[in-house]
Amino acid sequence: MNVQAPPIPPPPTPAADATPVMVQYLESKAKQPDALLFFRMGDFYELFFDDAKVAAGALGIAQTYRGKHGGEDIPMAGVPVHAADAYIAKLIRLGFKVAVCEQMEDPAEAKKRGSKAVVRRDLVRVVTPGTLTEDSLLDARGANRLAAVAVRGNQAALASVELSTGEVESLLMERSALGPALASLRPSEVLAADRLFADEAASAALKTAGGAVQPMPSALAEPSASEARVKRLYGVDTLDGFGDLATVEVIALGLIAAHLETTQAGKLPALRAPRRGGAADTMAIDPATRSSLELERTQGGSREGSLLSVIDRTITAAGARKLADRLARPLLDPTYIDARLDAVQAFTEDANLRGRVRDALKGSADMARALSRLALGRGGPRDLGAIRAGLTVGQDLCALFATLRSPLAIPPAEIAKALDALGLSEQPALAALLQALSHGLEMELPLSARDGGFIAPGYRPELDQTRALRDDSRRVIVALETRLQGESGVQVRIRHNAVLGYFVDATAKQAEMLMQPPLNTVFIHRQTTANQVRFTTAELAELDARISQAGGRVLAMEMETFDELRRQACDFAGQIADAADALAVLDVASALAEWAVEVEAVRPEIDDSTAFEVEGGRHPVVEAAVRRTGAPYTPNDCRLDGGGDGCPRLAIVTGPNMAGKSTFLRQNALLAVLAQAGAFVPARRLRLGVVDRLFSRVGAGDDLARGRSTFMTEMVETAAILTQATPRSLVVLDEIGRGTATYDGLAIAWACAEALHDTNRCRALFATHYHELARLEQRLKACCNLSMRAKEWNGDLVFLHEAVEGAADRSYGVQVAKMAGVPAPVVARARQVLERLERDPNSPARLDDLPLFAATKPPEPVEASRVETALEAIDPDALSPREALEALYRLKNMTR
Ligand code: ADP
């Protein structure tokens, strides 16, 4: 769902009585009128006017007033700087944009320009959902993409950037592919020229993508200006280095460049060259199918219970993001899929190696996000620490592979490539960086460089000396205190605070004694408080100056060293990003192997045919749930490829409710997703000809949120499938046509099945409760019937969850009603009606003869059971407690 915050009323124009700070505030606000402006004032970010009212309401903070503007009180609300991240995060989640205006100089510096001078302030950043980089604002295991869409004629481009890692992507496609492509990216924010919203299809694709939609002035989508902006973004003179970018791709990238220019105030992250691709590289899965298959989230919106959550065994956040991405965008080229599978297989075959790699990965940190923060000037010592940790783990992994794998065994290409990116022997610059970070940084690191104390001793000799001077002076202070106490005979203490620096702290009585001659030391009065009198001495004042100077110099040197290391890291951003990606690749491959071994998944055979041969397939999520209850899961076969030997392409699946039809359908769709994502599959065997588009629909789902009737939604979605499915697609339809009157629904279901078979010629599973559809098998060459077995046992229904050839003999609706707890008389009555109907199926009109439909006739009484008769005979008020207990035992015995 898109979250769109209410618009913020425009700020007032500067009035004659505006103070200089207010003028400064209004100037900043005018630059970002649609964002809430966080205006730095000392230790707080303050919001004024309507911003203050809106933020106070949204954040639950107090709104006050401060000063006047145009004769009116100015509403004000503020948040402390140290807690600002959490407040910003909340506003972003609510759909607001936040602009941050910082103090660009120390107030002391401003004072030097005159007592009335205003502190210099600048907009440093506009925070939007797609441009977050702070760990505290991001989901570590989820990507955070900013996307932009451009359309020209029949061509469309989808550009995206993950600012927190610097990854950029450009996809070129036909206009109609935009919806699924956008959904597969799962962007947090989507940019599009505002004229695009006039186009209904494009507008719908933007709205269903999930993410804040940001209309941009159409003027920004002009080709030559876009090109100039993209060049500026990358600091290049020509875009030739990026391959042959289509104009529409340049426009999409240009929108991203424009958005970054305004939101990042000139600070740009280390962006990687755009990775190029087309919608033709990945399986098209539209938003409805994603939601129906619960790939990443359940239909209820939770991550728990989705396919991703069930298979995710990754150790690192970057690995989790990569896995999510692979699952969201399964590949089409068997060569690339096999490359992924080779890596997974290598890890399934070597449990020791797998365990050791996974252990080593636990020591790594999120290098890609740390690097991006450093490049944006928002990083701190911990981000350098993350790079140190990542590169170190990379070294460990290279060593592991060198010792554990036989020298003759060549690792699969994907693993070999990752190890190349991690190995430092061929990357001297990276080795030098790691050396510097290892020697230069303490083990425990502060978040912000301003906190100091993070450069390790021995790294910079002058820093060590200055630190010694600072610490030595502290010792001298202690000595001075002892001496003063000895000389004066008064137990005075030397203390420190931010205003006075070091001072002698005395009670009023002690102070009197200190002022008595003949003391050698002259105590100079500095301050009297309610309880204390504070002094300094000539010696103490000098020491104070020395210590504060040394402390300042230490911090300055640490900051300088931080900056050097930061620059060194940014200089090799490309290599660090490659190393970070390599760790994620190893994490994903070993995690998929871990899962495969755990659930006994096998390597799928993938080719360019239209094969779909599943032996002993299982639904990974339902299986996990069923097993938790202690029950076994029934594996099922499925064959659909329309091969010459009478093999079906379309299977009509019938069976009672709860028999496992939906599970069977989704299970087969999920096997295709997993296989093409490069994962092993929970089956005994799977041979799969790549699926280009996957469709999954459940009939008559409630979709009131989108304001369509359920049946209308069902038909809109069915129409989309019938117009888009190709002979390479896989279509899974569950109970289509259910949302309307019986004959209509049957007719629609019938026609859809025929169309899938004759026109789309795709592989399809069609579950239905219209048993009449079983007759299609005789009319359509590549159609077969499957049913979910169920059997009656002692009058009860037992589901075997087994898909077998042939149509279901009956629907067992009455038995299901009984299991569901429909009262016994109603069930018994339903049986009677059913028998009557089954005896004479061809004439529904005769139903009128049935007592059920004759309003005047009372329903035939249903015979009461033995227990009921006995119960009827009991008068509770007439029973003693003992008799009541005996009656209870009797009743219980009757049910045995
Ligand atoms: P239907 O679509 O026919 O109404 P479902 O597919 O929703 O039935 O399945 C109903 C329940 O049966 C599932 O929630 C699951 O607990 C169980 N089930 C389904 N398939 C299997 C299976 N192959 N093995 C074991 N239990 C299964």
CSV table of N, CA, C and O and ligand atoms in Angstrom, one decimal, residues 622 626 632-636 655-664 667 734 788 801, ligand 1:
chain,number,residue,atom,x,y,z
A,622,VAL,N,3.7,-24.9,3.5
A,622,VAL,CA,2.6,-25.7,4.1
A,622,VAL,C,3.3,-27.0,4.7
A,622,VAL,O,2.9,-27.4,5.8
A,626,VAL,N,2.6,-28.1,8.4
A,626,VAL,CA,2.0,-29.4,8.7
A,626,VAL,C,2.9,-30.2,9.6
A,626,VAL,O,2.5,-30.8,10.6
A,632,PRO,N,2.5,-35.9,8.8
A,632,PRO,CA,3.3,-36.0,7.6
A,632,PRO,C,2.8,-35.2,6.4
A,632,PRO,O,1.6,-34.9,6.4
A,633,TYR,N,3.6,-34.8,5.5
A,633,TYR,CA,3.2,-34.1,4.3
A,633,TYR,C,3.2,-35.1,3.2
A,633,TYR,O,4.2,-35.8,3.0
A,634,THR,N,2.2,-35.0,2.3
A,634,THR,CA,2.1,-36.0,1.2
A,634,THR,C,2.7,-35.3,0.0
A,634,THR,O,2.2,-34.3,-0.5
A,635,PRO,N,3.8,-35.9,-0.6
A,635,PRO,CA,4.4,-35.4,-1.8
A,635,PRO,C,3.5,-35.7,-3.0
A,635,PRO,O,2.8,-36.7,-3.0
A,636,ASN,N,3.6,-34.9,-4.0
A,636,ASN,CA,2.8,-35.1,-5.2
A,636,ASN,C,3.5,-34.9,-6.5
A,636,ASN,O,4.4,-34.0,-6.6
A,655,GLY,N,-11.8,-32.0,-6.5
A,655,GLY,CA,-11.7,-32.6,-5.2
A,655,GLY,C,-12.4,-31.8,-4.2
A,655,GLY,O,-12.7,-30.6,-4.4
A,656,PRO,N,-12.8,-32.4,-3.0
A,656,PRO,CA,-13.5,-31.6,-2.0
A,656,PRO,C,-12.7,-30.4,-1.5
A,656,PRO,O,-11.5,-30.4,-1.6
A,657,ASN,N,-13.4,-29.5,-0.9
A,657,ASN,CA,-12.7,-28.4,-0.2
A,657,ASN,C,-11.8,-29.1,0.9
A,657,ASN,O,-12.2,-30.1,1.5
A,658,MET,N,-10.7,-28.4,1.2
A,658,MET,CA,-9.8,-28.9,2.2
A,658,MET,C,-9.0,-30.1,1.8
A,658,MET,O,-8.2,-30.7,2.6
A,659,ALA,N,-9.2,-30.5,0.5
A,659,ALA,CA,-8.5,-31.8,0.1
A,659,ALA,C,-7.0,-31.5,-0.3
A,659,ALA,O,-6.2,-32.4,-0.4
A,660,GLY,N,-6.7,-30.2,-0.5
A,660,GLY,CA,-5.3,-29.9,-0.8
A,660,GLY,C,-5.1,-29.3,-2.2
A,660,GLY,O,-4.0,-29.3,-2.7
A,661,LYS,N,-6.2,-28.9,-2.9
A,661,LYS,CA,-6.1,-28.4,-4.2
A,661,LYS,C,-5.2,-27.1,-4.3
A,661,LYS,O,-4.3,-27.1,-5.1
A,662,SER,N,-5.5,-26.2,-3.4
A,662,SER,CA,-4.8,-24.9,-3.5
A,662,SER,C,-3.3,-25.1,-3.2
A,662,SER,O,-2.4,-24.6,-3.8
A,663,THR,N,-3.1,-26.0,-2.2
A,663,THR,CA,-1.7,-26.3,-1.9
A,663,THR,C,-1.0,-26.9,-3.0
A,663,THR,O,0.2,-26.5,-3.4
A,664,PHE,N,-1.6,-27.8,-3.7
A,664,PHE,CA,-1.0,-28.5,-4.9
A,664,PHE,C,-0.7,-27.5,-6.0
A,664,PHE,O,0.4,-27.5,-6.5
A,667,GLN,N,2.1,-25.1,-4.8
A,667,GLN,CA,3.3,-25.8,-4.7
A,667,GLN,C,4.1,-25.9,-6.0
A,667,GLN,O,5.3,-25.6,-6.1
A,734,ASP,N,-7.3,-20.9,-9.4
A,734,ASP,CA,-7.9,-21.6,-8.3
A,734,ASP,C,-9.3,-21.1,-8.2
A,734,ASP,O,-9.6,-19.9,-7.9
A,788,MET,N,-7.9,-34.6,-6.1
A,788,MET,CA,-7.3,-34.8,-4.8
A,788,MET,C,-8.0,-35.9,-4.1
A,788,MET,O,-9.3,-35.8,-3.9
A,801,HIS,N,-4.7,-35.9,0.5
A,801,HIS,CA,-3.8,-34.9,0.0
A,801,HIS,C,-3.0,-35.4,-1.2
A,801,HIS,O,-1.9,-34.9,-1.5
B,1,ADP,P1,-8.4,-26.9,-0.9
B,1,ADP,O1,-7.8,-25.9,-1.8
B,1,ADP,O2,-8.6,-28.2,-1.6
B,1,ADP,O3,-9.6,-26.5,-0.1
B,1,ADP,P2,-6.0,-26.6,0.7
B,1,ADP,O4,-4.9,-26.7,-0.4
B,1,ADP,O5,-6.3,-25.3,1.2
B,1,ADP,O6,-7.3,-27.4,0.2
B,1,ADP,O7,-5.5,-27.6,1.9
B,1,ADP,C1,-6.1,-27.7,3.1
B,1,ADP,C2,-5.2,-28.1,4.2
B,1,ADP,O8,-4.7,-29.5,3.9
B,1,ADP,C3,-3.8,-27.4,4.2
B,1,ADP,O9,-3.9,-26.3,5.0
B,1,ADP,C4,-2.9,-28.4,4.8
B,1,ADP,O10,-2.9,-28.3,6.2
B,1,ADP,C5,-3.4,-29.7,4.3
B,1,ADP,N1,-2.6,-30.2,3.2
B,1,ADP,C6,-2.7,-29.8,1.9
B,1,ADP,N2,-1.9,-30.5,1.1
B,1,ADP,C7,-1.3,-31.4,1.9
B,1,ADP,C8,-0.3,-32.4,1.6
B,1,ADP,N3,0.2,-32.6,0.4
B,1,ADP,N4,0.2,-33.1,2.7
B,1,ADP,C9,-0.3,-32.9,3.9
B,1,ADP,N5,-1.2,-31.9,4.2
B,1,ADP,C10,-1.7,-31.2,3.2
